[in-house]
Amino acid sequence: MEKTLVLLKPSCIERNLIGEVIGRIERKGLIIRGMKMIQLDEKILREHYAHLVDKPFFPALCASMMATPVVAMCLAGVDVVRVFREMTGATNGRKAAPGTIRGDLSMSGSLNIIHASDTPENAEIEIARFFRPEEVFDYTPANLKAVYEHDEI
Ligand code: TYD
């Protein structure tokens, strides 16, 4: 089953929204395969946001991502990368659609609550960046047959 990497950012931790976001993940029927709290540093952020290191906002982005530990999650589901990006919403919380995590919980372009992988290829790279192989658990939740019709998985 496809996997994606999610980070609950310091803006999520500082506003006590960890439970709100995890609740949405659980209610949707996504499988949590891995979850841990980690303190990010500039080295890992330069890798993770390699496409943004030359942007003027990169130092502020780093500072905001290091303000507190983050919660890293590995989620699984059918088409989970696309499904969870749609649940995440547009980058800027003021432009994200109502009903999305950012659209409902953020008013900022940078303090936007969560990160979610944008492609299955990047998801594999990002999961390997934040999790050791033994920290991602390959189990079958008992409710899986209530989440999917038998021919969907
Ligand atoms: P990006 O990868 O473009 O967006 P997304 O998180 O939606 O995949 O940007 C990464 C993070 O960089 C984004 O979540 C918040 C921050 N950021 C800014 O602070 N200002 C900006 O103008 C952009 C584009 C991003």
CSV table of N, CA and C and ligand atoms in Angstrom, one decimal:
chain,number,residue,atom,x,y,z
A,1,MET,N,0.8,-1.2,0.0
A,1,MET,CA,0.0,0.0,0.0
A,1,MET,C,0.9,1.2,0.0
A,2,GLU,N,0.5,2.3,-0.7
A,2,GLU,CA,1.3,3.5,-0.8
A,2,GLU,C,1.5,4.2,0.5
A,3,LYS,N,2.6,4.9,0.7
A,3,LYS,CA,2.9,5.5,1.9
A,3,LYS,C,3.3,7.0,1.7
A,4,THR,N,3.1,7.8,2.7
A,4,THR,CA,3.4,9.2,2.6
A,4,THR,C,4.0,9.7,3.9
A,5,LEU,N,4.8,10.8,3.8
A,5,LEU,CA,5.5,11.4,5.0
A,5,LEU,C,4.8,12.6,5.4
A,6,VAL,N,4.4,12.7,6.7
A,6,VAL,CA,3.7,13.9,7.2
A,6,VAL,C,4.6,14.4,8.4
A,7,LEU,N,4.7,15.8,8.5
A,7,LEU,CA,5.3,16.4,9.6
A,7,LEU,C,4.2,17.3,10.3
A,8,LEU,N,4.0,17.1,11.6
A,8,LEU,CA,3.2,18.1,12.3
A,8,LEU,C,4.2,19.2,12.7
A,9,LYS,N,4.1,20.3,12.1
A,9,LYS,CA,5.1,21.4,12.3
A,9,LYS,C,4.9,22.1,13.7
A,10,PRO,N,6.0,22.8,14.1
A,10,PRO,CA,5.9,23.6,15.3
A,10,PRO,C,4.6,24.4,15.4
A,11,SER,N,4.1,24.9,14.3
A,11,SER,CA,2.8,25.7,14.4
A,11,SER,C,1.7,24.8,14.9
A,12,CYS,N,1.7,23.6,14.6
A,12,CYS,CA,0.7,22.6,15.0
A,12,CYS,C,0.9,22.3,16.5
A,13,ILE,N,2.2,22.0,16.9
A,13,ILE,CA,2.5,21.7,18.3
A,13,ILE,C,2.2,22.9,19.2
A,14,GLU,N,2.6,24.1,18.8
A,14,GLU,CA,2.4,25.3,19.7
A,14,GLU,C,1.0,25.6,19.9
A,15,ARG,N,0.1,25.3,18.9
A,15,ARG,CA,-1.3,25.6,19.0
A,15,ARG,C,-2.2,24.4,19.5
A,16,ASN,N,-1.5,23.4,20.0
A,16,ASN,CA,-2.2,22.3,20.6
A,16,ASN,C,-3.1,21.6,19.6
A,17,LEU,N,-2.7,21.4,18.4
A,17,LEU,CA,-3.5,20.9,17.3
A,17,LEU,C,-3.1,19.5,16.9
A,18,ILE,N,-2.2,18.9,17.7
A,18,ILE,CA,-1.7,17.5,17.3
A,18,ILE,C,-2.9,16.5,17.3
A,19,GLY,N,-3.7,16.6,18.3
A,19,GLY,CA,-4.9,15.7,18.4
A,19,GLY,C,-5.9,15.9,17.3
A,20,GLU,N,-6.1,17.2,16.9
A,20,GLU,CA,-7.0,17.6,15.9
A,20,GLU,C,-6.6,17.0,14.5
A,21,VAL,N,-5.3,17.1,14.2
A,21,VAL,CA,-4.8,16.6,12.9
A,21,VAL,C,-4.8,15.1,12.9
A,22,ILE,N,-4.3,14.5,14.0
A,22,ILE,CA,-4.3,13.0,14.1
A,22,ILE,C,-5.7,12.4,14.0
A,23,GLY,N,-6.6,13.1,14.7
A,23,GLY,CA,-8.0,12.7,14.6
A,23,GLY,C,-8.6,12.7,13.2
A,24,ARG,N,-8.2,13.7,12.4
A,24,ARG,CA,-8.6,13.7,11.0
A,24,ARG,C,-8.0,12.5,10.2
A,25,ILE,N,-6.7,12.2,10.5
A,25,ILE,CA,-6.0,11.1,9.8
A,25,ILE,C,-6.8,9.8,10.2
A,26,GLU,N,-7.1,9.6,11.5
A,26,GLU,CA,-7.8,8.4,11.9
A,26,GLU,C,-9.2,8.3,11.3
A,27,ARG,N,-9.9,9.4,11.3
A,27,ARG,CA,-11.3,9.4,10.8
A,27,ARG,C,-11.4,9.1,9.3
A,28,LYS,N,-10.3,9.5,8.6
A,28,LYS,CA,-10.3,9.3,7.2
A,28,LYS,C,-10.1,7.8,6.8
A,29,GLY,N,-9.5,7.1,7.8
A,29,GLY,CA,-9.2,5.7,7.5
A,29,GLY,C,-7.8,5.4,7.1
A,30,LEU,N,-6.9,6.4,7.3
A,30,LEU,CA,-5.5,6.2,6.9
A,30,LEU,C,-4.8,5.4,8.0
A,31,ILE,N,-3.8,4.6,7.6
A,31,ILE,CA,-3.1,3.8,8.6
A,31,ILE,C,-1.8,4.5,9.0
A,32,ILE,N,-1.6,4.6,10.3
A,32,ILE,CA,-0.4,5.2,10.9
A,32,ILE,C,0.7,4.1,11.0
A,33,ARG,N,1.7,4.1,10.1
A,33,ARG,CA,2.7,3.1,10.1
A,33,ARG,C,3.9,3.4,11.0
A,34,GLY,N,4.1,4.7,11.2
A,34,GLY,CA,5.2,5.2,12.0
A,34,GLY,C,4.9,6.6,12.6
A,35,MET,N,5.4,6.8,13.8
A,35,MET,CA,5.1,8.2,14.4
A,35,MET,C,6.1,8.4,15.5
A,36,LYS,N,6.8,9.6,15.5
A,36,LYS,CA,7.7,9.9,16.5
A,36,LYS,C,7.9,11.4,16.6
A,37,MET,N,8.4,11.9,17.7
A,37,MET,CA,8.7,13.4,17.9
A,37,MET,C,10.2,13.5,17.7
A,38,ILE,N,10.6,14.5,16.9
A,38,ILE,CA,12.0,14.8,16.6
A,38,ILE,C,12.3,16.3,16.6
A,39,GLN,N,13.5,16.7,17.0
A,39,GLN,CA,13.9,18.1,16.9
A,39,GLN,C,14.7,18.2,15.6
A,40,LEU,N,14.2,19.0,14.6
A,40,LEU,CA,14.9,19.2,13.4
A,40,LEU,C,16.1,20.2,13.5
A,41,ASP,N,17.1,20.0,12.7
A,41,ASP,CA,18.2,21.0,12.6
A,41,ASP,C,18.4,21.5,11.2
A,42,GLU,N,19.3,22.5,11.0
A,42,GLU,CA,19.4,23.1,9.7
A,42,GLU,C,19.9,22.1,8.7
A,43,LYS,N,20.7,21.1,9.1
A,43,LYS,CA,21.2,20.1,8.1
A,43,LYS,C,20.1,19.4,7.5
A,44,ILE,N,19.2,18.8,8.3
A,44,ILE,CA,18.0,18.1,7.7
A,44,ILE,C,17.1,19.0,6.9
A,45,LEU,N,16.9,20.2,7.4
A,45,LEU,CA,16.0,21.1,6.7
A,45,LEU,C,16.6,21.6,5.3
A,46,ARG,N,17.9,21.7,5.2
A,46,ARG,CA,18.5,22.0,3.9
A,46,ARG,C,18.3,20.9,2.9
A,47,GLU,N,18.2,19.6,3.4
A,47,GLU,CA,17.9,18.5,2.5
A,47,GLU,C,16.4,18.5,2.2
A,48,HIS,N,15.6,18.6,3.3
A,48,HIS,CA,14.1,18.5,3.1
A,48,HIS,C,13.6,19.6,2.2
A,49,TYR,N,14.1,20.8,2.4
A,49,TYR,CA,13.6,22.0,1.6
A,49,TYR,C,14.7,22.4,0.6
A,50,ALA,N,15.4,21.4,0.0
A,50,ALA,CA,16.5,21.7,-1.0
A,50,ALA,C,16.0,22.7,-2.1
A,51,HIS,N,14.7,22.5,-2.5
A,51,HIS,CA,14.1,23.4,-3.5
A,51,HIS,C,13.9,24.8,-3.1
A,52,LEU,N,14.1,25.1,-1.8
A,52,LEU,CA,13.8,26.4,-1.3
A,52,LEU,C,15.0,27.1,-0.7
A,53,VAL,N,16.2,26.5,-0.7
A,53,VAL,CA,17.4,27.0,0.1
A,53,VAL,C,17.8,28.4,-0.4
A,54,ASP,N,17.6,28.7,-1.7
A,54,ASP,CA,18.0,30.0,-2.2
A,54,ASP,C,16.9,31.1,-2.1
A,55,LYS,N,15.7,30.7,-1.5
A,55,LYS,CA,14.7,31.7,-1.4
A,55,LYS,C,15.0,32.6,-0.2
A,56,PRO,N,14.5,33.9,-0.3
A,56,PRO,CA,14.8,34.8,0.8
A,56,PRO,C,14.1,34.4,2.1
A,57,PHE,N,13.1,33.7,2.0
A,57,PHE,CA,12.4,33.3,3.3
A,57,PHE,C,12.9,32.0,3.9
A,58,PHE,N,14.0,31.4,3.3
A,58,PHE,CA,14.5,30.2,3.8
A,58,PHE,C,15.0,30.3,5.3
A,59,PRO,N,15.8,31.3,5.7
A,59,PRO,CA,16.1,31.4,7.1
A,59,PRO,C,14.9,31.4,8.1
A,60,ALA,N,13.9,32.2,7.7
A,60,ALA,CA,12.7,32.2,8.5
A,60,ALA,C,12.0,30.9,8.6
A,61,LEU,N,12.0,30.2,7.4
A,61,LEU,CA,11.4,28.9,7.3
A,61,LEU,C,12.1,27.9,8.3
A,62,CYS,N,13.4,28.0,8.2
A,62,CYS,CA,14.2,27.1,9.2
A,62,CYS,C,13.9,27.4,10.6
A,63,ALA,N,13.9,28.7,10.9
A,63,ALA,CA,13.6,29.1,12.3
A,63,ALA,C,12.3,28.6,12.8
A,64,SER,N,11.3,28.7,11.9
A,64,SER,CA,9.9,28.3,12.3
A,64,SER,C,9.8,26.8,12.4
A,65,MET,N,10.7,26.0,11.6
A,65,MET,CA,10.6,24.6,11.7
A,65,MET,C,11.4,24.0,12.8
A,66,MET,N,12.3,24.9,13.5
A,66,MET,CA,13.1,24.4,14.6
A,66,MET,C,12.6,24.9,15.9
A,67,ALA,N,11.5,25.7,15.9
A,67,ALA,CA,11.0,26.4,17.1
A,67,ALA,C,10.6,25.4,18.2
A,68,THR,N,10.1,24.2,17.9
A,68,THR,CA,9.8,23.1,18.8
A,68,THR,C,10.1,21.8,18.1
A,69,PRO,N,10.1,20.7,18.8
A,69,PRO,CA,10.2,19.4,18.0
A,69,PRO,C,8.9,19.3,17.1
A,70,VAL,N,9.0,18.5,16.1
A,70,VAL,CA,7.9,18.2,15.2
A,70,VAL,C,7.5,16.7,15.5
A,71,VAL,N,6.3,16.4,15.0
A,71,VAL,CA,5.8,15.0,15.1
A,71,VAL,C,5.9,14.5,13.6
A,72,ALA,N,6.8,13.5,13.4
A,72,ALA,CA,6.9,12.9,12.1
A,72,ALA,C,6.0,11.6,12.0
A,73,MET,N,5.2,11.5,10.9
A,73,MET,CA,4.3,10.4,10.7
A,73,MET,C,4.5,9.7,9.4
A,74,CYS,N,4.5,8.4,9.3
A,74,CYS,CA,4.4,7.7,8.1
A,74,CYS,C,3.0,7.1,8.0
A,75,LEU,N,2.2,7.6,6.9
A,75,LEU,CA,0.9,7.1,6.7
A,75,LEU,C,0.8,6.2,5.5
A,76,ALA,N,-0.2,5.3,5.6
A,76,ALA,CA,-0.4,4.4,4.4
A,76,ALA,C,-1.9,4.4,4.0
A,77,GLY,N,-2.1,4.2,2.7
A,77,GLY,CA,-3.5,4.1,2.2
A,77,GLY,C,-3.4,4.0,0.7
A,78,VAL,N,-4.5,3.6,0.1
A,78,VAL,CA,-4.6,3.6,-1.4
A,78,VAL,C,-4.5,5.1,-1.9
A,79,ASP,N,-3.6,5.4,-2.8
A,79,ASP,CA,-3.5,6.8,-3.3
A,79,ASP,C,-3.2,7.8,-2.2
A,80,VAL,N,-2.5,7.3,-1.1
A,80,VAL,CA,-2.5,8.2,0.1
A,80,VAL,C,-1.7,9.5,-0.2
A,81,VAL,N,-0.8,9.6,-1.1
A,81,VAL,CA,0.0,10.8,-1.3
A,81,VAL,C,-1.0,11.9,-1.8
A,82,ARG,N,-1.7,11.5,-2.9
A,82,ARG,CA,-2.7,12.5,-3.4
A,82,ARG,C,-3.8,12.8,-2.5
A,83,VAL,N,-4.4,11.8,-1.8
A,83,VAL,CA,-5.5,12.0,-0.9
A,83,VAL,C,-5.0,12.9,0.2
A,84,PHE,N,-3.8,12.7,0.8
A,84,PHE,CA,-3.5,13.5,1.9
A,84,PHE,C,-3.0,14.9,1.5
A,85,ARG,N,-2.5,15.1,0.3
A,85,ARG,CA,-2.2,16.4,-0.2
A,85,ARG,C,-3.5,17.2,-0.3
A,86,GLU,N,-4.5,16.5,-0.8
A,86,GLU,CA,-5.8,17.2,-0.9
A,86,GLU,C,-6.4,17.6,0.5
A,87,MET,N,-6.2,16.7,1.4
A,87,MET,CA,-6.6,17.0,2.8
A,87,MET,C,-5.8,18.1,3.4
A,88,THR,N,-4.5,18.3,3.0
A,88,THR,CA,-3.7,19.3,3.5
A,88,THR,C,-4.1,20.7,3.0
A,89,GLY,N,-4.4,20.8,1.7
A,89,GLY,CA,-4.8,22.1,1.2
A,89,GLY,C,-3.6,22.9,0.7
A,90,ALA,N,-3.9,24.1,0.1
A,90,ALA,CA,-2.9,24.9,-0.5
A,90,ALA,C,-1.9,25.4,0.5
A,91,THR,N,-0.7,25.8,0.1
A,91,THR,CA,0.4,26.1,1.0
A,91,THR,C,0.0,27.3,2.0
A,92,ASN,N,-0.6,28.3,1.4
A,92,ASN,CA,-1.0,29.4,2.3
A,92,ASN,C,-2.4,29.2,2.9
A,93,GLY,N,-2.4,29.1,4.2
A,93,GLY,CA,-3.6,28.8,5.0
A,93,GLY,C,-4.7,29.8,4.6
A,94,ARG,N,-4.4,31.0,4.2
A,94,ARG,CA,-5.5,32.0,3.9
A,94,ARG,C,-6.1,31.7,2.5
A,95,LYS,N,-5.4,30.9,1.7
A,95,LYS,CA,-5.9,30.5,0.4
A,95,LYS,C,-6.4,29.1,0.3
A,96,ALA,N,-6.1,28.3,1.3
A,96,ALA,CA,-6.5,26.9,1.3
A,96,ALA,C,-8.0,26.7,1.5
A,97,ALA,N,-8.5,25.8,0.8
A,97,ALA,CA,-10.0,25.6,0.8
A,97,ALA,C,-10.5,25.2,2.2
A,98,PRO,N,-11.7,25.7,2.6
A,98,PRO,CA,-12.3,25.2,3.8
A,98,PRO,C,-12.5,23.7,3.7
A,99,GLY,N,-12.3,23.1,4.9
A,99,GLY,CA,-12.4,21.6,4.9
A,99,GLY,C,-11.1,20.9,4.9
A,100,THR,N,-10.1,21.7,4.3
A,100,THR,CA,-8.7,21.1,4.4
A,100,THR,C,-8.1,21.5,5.7
A,101,ILE,N,-7.0,20.8,6.1
A,101,ILE,CA,-6.3,21.0,7.4
A,101,ILE,C,-5.8,22.5,7.4
A,102,ARG,N,-5.1,22.9,6.4
A,102,ARG,CA,-4.6,24.3,6.4
A,102,ARG,C,-5.8,25.3,6.3
A,103,GLY,N,-6.8,25.0,5.5
A,103,GLY,CA,-7.9,25.9,5.3
A,103,GLY,C,-8.7,26.1,6.6
A,104,ASP,N,-8.8,25.1,7.4
A,104,ASP,CA,-9.5,25.1,8.6
A,104,ASP,C,-8.7,25.6,9.8
A,105,LEU,N,-7.4,25.4,9.8
A,105,LEU,CA,-6.6,25.6,11.0
A,105,LEU,C,-5.5,26.7,10.9
A,106,SER,N,-5.3,27.2,9.7
A,106,SER,CA,-4.1,28.2,9.5
A,106,SER,C,-4.5,29.5,8.9
A,107,MET,N,-3.9,30.5,9.3
A,107,MET,CA,-4.1,31.9,8.7
A,107,MET,C,-2.8,32.4,8.1
A,108,SER,N,-1.8,31.4,7.8
A,108,SER,CA,-0.4,31.9,7.5
A,108,SER,C,0.1,31.1,6.3
A,109,GLY,N,1.0,31.8,5.6
A,109,GLY,CA,1.7,31.1,4.5
A,109,GLY,C,2.9,30.3,4.9
A,110,SER,N,3.4,30.4,6.1
A,110,SER,CA,4.5,29.7,6.6
A,110,SER,C,4.2,28.8,7.8
A,111,LEU,N,3.4,29.4,8.7
A,111,LEU,CA,2.9,28.7,9.9
A,111,LEU,C,1.7,27.9,9.5
A,112,ASN,N,1.9,26.9,8.7
A,112,ASN,CA,0.8,26.2,8.0
A,112,ASN,C,0.5,24.8,8.5
A,113,ILE,N,0.9,24.5,9.7
A,113,ILE,CA,0.5,23.3,10.5
A,113,ILE,C,1.1,22.0,10.1
A,114,ILE,N,1.2,21.7,8.8
A,114,ILE,CA,1.7,20.4,8.4
A,114,ILE,C,2.5,20.4,7.1
A,115,HIS,N,3.4,19.4,7.0
A,115,HIS,CA,4.0,19.1,5.7
A,115,HIS,C,3.5,17.8,5.3
A,116,ALA,N,3.3,17.6,3.9
A,116,ALA,CA,2.9,16.3,3.4
A,116,ALA,C,3.6,16.1,2.1
A,117,SER,N,4.2,14.9,1.8
A,117,SER,CA,4.9,14.6,0.6
A,117,SER,C,4.0,14.9,-0.6
A,118,ASP,N,4.7,15.4,-1.7
A,118,ASP,CA,3.9,15.8,-2.9
A,118,ASP,C,3.8,14.7,-4.0
A,119,THR,N,4.7,13.7,-4.0
A,119,THR,CA,4.7,12.6,-5.0
A,119,THR,C,5.1,11.3,-4.3
A,120,PRO,N,4.6,10.2,-4.8
A,120,PRO,CA,5.1,8.9,-4.2
A,120,PRO,C,6.6,8.7,-4.2
A,121,GLU,N,7.3,9.3,-5.2
A,121,GLU,CA,8.7,9.2,-5.3
A,121,GLU,C,9.3,10.0,-4.1
A,122,ASN,N,8.9,11.2,-4.0
A,122,ASN,CA,9.4,12.0,-2.9
A,122,ASN,C,9.0,11.4,-1.5
A,123,ALA,N,7.8,10.8,-1.4
A,123,ALA,CA,7.4,10.2,-0.2
A,123,ALA,C,8.4,9.2,0.3
A,124,GLU,N,8.9,8.3,-0.6
A,124,GLU,CA,9.9,7.3,-0.3
A,124,GLU,C,11.1,7.9,0.2
A,125,ILE,N,11.6,9.0,-0.5
A,125,ILE,CA,12.8,9.6,-0.1
A,125,ILE,C,12.6,10.3,1.3
A,126,GLU,N,11.5,10.9,1.5
A,126,GLU,CA,11.3,11.6,2.8
A,126,GLU,C,11.1,10.7,4.0
A,127,ILE,N,10.4,9.5,3.7
A,127,ILE,CA,10.2,8.5,4.8
A,127,ILE,C,11.6,8.0,5.2
A,128,ALA,N,12.5,7.8,4.2
A,128,ALA,CA,13.9,7.3,4.6
A,128,ALA,C,14.7,8.4,5.3
A,129,ARG,N,14.3,9.7,5.0
A,129,ARG,CA,15.0,10.8,5.7
A,129,ARG,C,14.7,10.8,7.2
A,130,PHE,N,13.4,10.6,7.5
A,130,PHE,CA,13.0,10.8,8.9
A,130,PHE,C,12.8,9.5,9.7
A,131,PHE,N,12.8,8.3,9.1
A,131,PHE,CA,12.5,7.1,9.8
A,131,PHE,C,13.6,6.1,9.5
A,132,ARG,N,14.1,5.3,10.5
A,132,ARG,CA,14.9,4.1,10.2
A,132,ARG,C,13.9,3.0,9.8
A,133,PRO,N,14.3,2.1,9.0
A,133,PRO,CA,13.4,1.0,8.5
A,133,PRO,C,12.6,0.4,9.6
A,134,GLU,N,13.2,0.1,10.8
A,134,GLU,CA,12.5,-0.6,11.9
A,134,GLU,C,11.5,0.3,12.6
A,135,GLU,N,11.5,1.6,12.3
A,135,GLU,CA,10.5,2.5,12.9
A,135,GLU,C,9.2,2.6,12.1
A,136,VAL,N,9.2,1.9,10.9
A,136,VAL,CA,8.0,1.9,10.1
A,136,VAL,C,7.4,0.5,10.2
A,137,PHE,N,6.1,0.4,10.7
A,137,PHE,CA,5.6,-0.9,11.1
A,137,PHE,C,4.6,-1.4,10.0
A,138,ASP,N,4.8,-2.7,9.6
A,138,ASP,CA,3.9,-3.2,8.5
A,138,ASP,C,2.9,-4.1,9.1
A,139,TYR,N,1.8,-3.5,9.7
A,139,TYR,CA,0.8,-4.3,10.4
A,139,TYR,C,-0.6,-4.1,9.6
A,140,THR,N,-1.5,-4.9,9.9
A,140,THR,CA,-2.9,-4.7,9.3
A,140,THR,C,-3.9,-4.4,10.3
A,141,PRO,N,-4.4,-3.2,10.3
A,141,PRO,CA,-5.4,-2.8,11.3
A,141,PRO,C,-6.7,-3.7,11.2
A,142,ALA,N,-7.3,-4.0,12.3
A,142,ALA,CA,-8.5,-4.9,12.3
A,142,ALA,C,-9.6,-4.3,11.5
A,143,ASN,N,-9.7,-3.0,11.4
A,143,ASN,CA,-10.8,-2.3,10.7
A,143,ASN,C,-10.6,-2.1,9.2
A,144,LEU,N,-9.5,-2.7,8.6
A,144,LEU,CA,-9.2,-2.4,7.2
A,144,LEU,C,-10.4,-2.8,6.3
A,145,LYS,N,-11.1,-3.9,6.6
A,145,LYS,CA,-12.1,-4.3,5.7
A,145,LYS,C,-13.4,-3.5,5.9
A,146,ALA,N,-13.4,-2.6,6.9
A,146,ALA,CA,-14.5,-1.7,7.0
A,146,ALA,C,-14.2,-0.4,6.3
A,147,VAL,N,-12.9,-0.2,6.0
A,147,VAL,CA,-12.5,1.1,5.3
A,147,VAL,C,-12.5,0.9,3.8
A,148,TYR,N,-12.1,-0.2,3.3
A,148,TYR,CA,-12.0,-0.5,1.9
A,148,TYR,C,-12.9,-1.7,1.5
A,149,GLU,N,-13.5,-1.6,0.3
A,149,GLU,CA,-14.2,-2.8,-0.3
A,149,GLU,C,-13.0,-3.7,-0.7
A,150,HIS,N,-13.4,-5.0,-0.7
A,150,HIS,CA,-12.3,-6.0,-0.9
A,150,HIS,C,-11.5,-5.8,-2.2
A,151,ASP,N,-12.1,-5.3,-3.2
A,151,ASP,CA,-11.4,-5.2,-4.5
A,151,ASP,C,-10.6,-3.8,-4.6
A,152,GLU,N,-10.6,-3.0,-3.6
A,152,GLU,CA,-9.9,-1.7,-3.6
A,152,GLU,C,-8.5,-1.8,-3.1
A,153,ILE,N,-8.2,-2.9,-2.4
A,153,ILE,CA,-6.8,-3.0,-1.9
A,153,ILE,C,-6.1,-4.2,-2.4
B,1,TYD,P1,6.4,24.3,-0.6
B,1,TYD,O1,7.2,23.0,-0.7
B,1,TYD,O2,6.4,25.2,-1.8
B,1,TYD,O3,4.9,24.1,-0.2
B,1,TYD,P2,4.1,22.9,0.6
B,1,TYD,O4,4.5,22.9,2.0
B,1,TYD,O5,2.6,23.3,0.4
B,1,TYD,O6,4.5,21.6,-0.1
B,1,TYD,O7,7.0,25.2,0.6
B,1,TYD,C1,7.5,24.5,1.8
B,1,TYD,C2,7.2,25.4,3.0
B,1,TYD,O8,7.9,26.6,2.8
B,1,TYD,C3,5.7,25.8,3.1
B,1,TYD,O9,4.9,24.9,3.7
B,1,TYD,C4,5.9,27.1,3.9
B,1,TYD,C5,7.2,27.7,3.5
B,1,TYD,N1,7.0,28.8,2.5
B,1,TYD,C6,7.0,30.1,2.9
B,1,TYD,O10,7.3,30.4,4.1
B,1,TYD,N2,6.9,31.1,2.0
B,1,TYD,C7,6.6,30.8,0.7
B,1,TYD,O11,6.4,31.8,-0.1
B,1,TYD,C8,6.5,29.5,0.2
B,1,TYD,C9,6.2,29.1,-1.2
B,1,TYD,C10,6.7,28.5,1.2
